[in-house]
Amino acid sequence: MDYLPKDPAILVSSVNMLLRDEEFDTLESLCYNFGTEPKDIKNYLLGHGFVYSEKQKQFRPIGYDTVTR
């Protein structure tokens, strides 16, 4: 992969795959490799309904971990 995709769903999938498959050990190292800032990706995806979980090292849909009753 030479660049990060612009489509939010494909970007989430690509970033999560690269982190899951241990191509990169942190979001910061992934961003450095692709010439972008972690805050830029986090803010872009937050606007599209995804939040980054440091604990799980992946982007997740907002509210995925919350329980509603």
CSV table of C-alpha atoms in Angstrom, one decimal:
chain,number,residue,atom,x,y,z
A,1,MET,CA,0.0,0.0,0.0
A,2,ASP,CA,1.6,3.3,-1.1
A,3,TYR,CA,-1.0,5.6,0.4
A,4,LEU,CA,-3.9,5.7,2.8
A,5,PRO,CA,-7.3,5.5,1.3
A,6,LYS,CA,-9.6,8.6,1.5
A,7,ASP,CA,-12.9,6.6,1.9
A,8,PRO,CA,-13.7,6.4,5.7
A,9,ALA,CA,-14.8,2.7,5.6
A,10,ILE,CA,-11.8,1.6,3.6
A,11,LEU,CA,-9.4,3.8,5.7
A,12,VAL,CA,-10.7,2.2,8.9
A,13,SER,CA,-10.3,-1.3,7.5
A,14,SER,CA,-6.8,-0.6,6.1
A,15,VAL,CA,-5.5,1.0,9.3
A,16,ASN,CA,-7.0,-1.8,11.5
A,17,MET,CA,-5.6,-4.4,9.3
A,18,LEU,CA,-2.1,-2.9,9.3
A,19,LEU,CA,-2.1,-2.7,13.1
A,20,ARG,CA,-3.7,-6.1,13.6
A,21,ASP,CA,-1.2,-7.9,11.3
A,22,GLU,CA,1.6,-6.1,13.1
A,23,GLU,CA,2.9,-4.2,10.1
A,24,PHE,CA,3.1,-1.3,12.5
A,25,ASP,CA,3.2,-1.4,16.3
A,26,THR,CA,1.5,1.9,16.9
A,27,LEU,CA,-0.8,4.3,15.1
A,28,GLU,CA,2.0,6.9,15.3
A,29,SER,CA,4.4,4.7,13.4
A,30,LEU,CA,1.8,3.9,10.7
A,31,CYS,CA,1.1,7.6,10.3
A,32,TYR,CA,4.8,8.5,10.1
A,33,ASN,CA,5.2,5.9,7.3
A,34,PHE,CA,2.4,7.4,5.3
A,35,GLY,CA,3.3,11.1,6.0
A,36,THR,CA,0.3,12.1,8.1
A,37,GLU,CA,-0.5,12.9,11.7
A,38,PRO,CA,-2.4,10.6,14.0
A,39,LYS,CA,-4.6,13.5,15.1
A,40,ASP,CA,-5.6,14.1,11.5
A,41,ILE,CA,-6.7,10.5,11.0
A,42,LYS,CA,-8.4,10.4,14.4
A,43,ASN,CA,-10.3,13.7,13.7
A,44,TYR,CA,-11.3,12.6,10.2
A,45,LEU,CA,-12.6,9.3,11.3
A,46,LEU,CA,-14.3,10.8,14.4
A,47,GLY,CA,-16.3,12.9,12.0
A,48,HIS,CA,-17.4,9.7,10.2
A,49,GLY,CA,-18.4,7.8,13.3
A,50,PHE,CA,-15.2,6.0,14.4
A,51,VAL,CA,-13.1,6.5,17.5
A,52,TYR,CA,-9.6,5.1,18.2
A,53,SER,CA,-9.1,2.6,21.1
A,54,GLU,CA,-5.5,2.8,22.4
A,55,LYS,CA,-6.1,-0.4,24.4
A,56,GLN,CA,-7.3,-2.4,21.4
A,57,LYS,CA,-5.1,-0.5,18.9
A,58,GLN,CA,-8.0,-0.2,16.4
A,59,PHE,CA,-10.7,2.1,15.2
A,60,ARG,CA,-14.2,1.2,16.4
A,61,PRO,CA,-17.6,2.6,15.8
A,62,ILE,CA,-18.6,5.3,18.3
A,63,GLY,CA,-20.6,3.7,21.1
A,64,TYR,CA,-19.6,0.2,20.2
A,65,ASP,CA,-18.4,-0.6,23.7
A,66,THR,CA,-21.2,1.2,25.6
A,67,VAL,CA,-24.2,-0.7,26.8
A,68,THR,CA,-27.7,0.9,26.5
A,69,ARG,CA,-30.6,-0.3,28.6
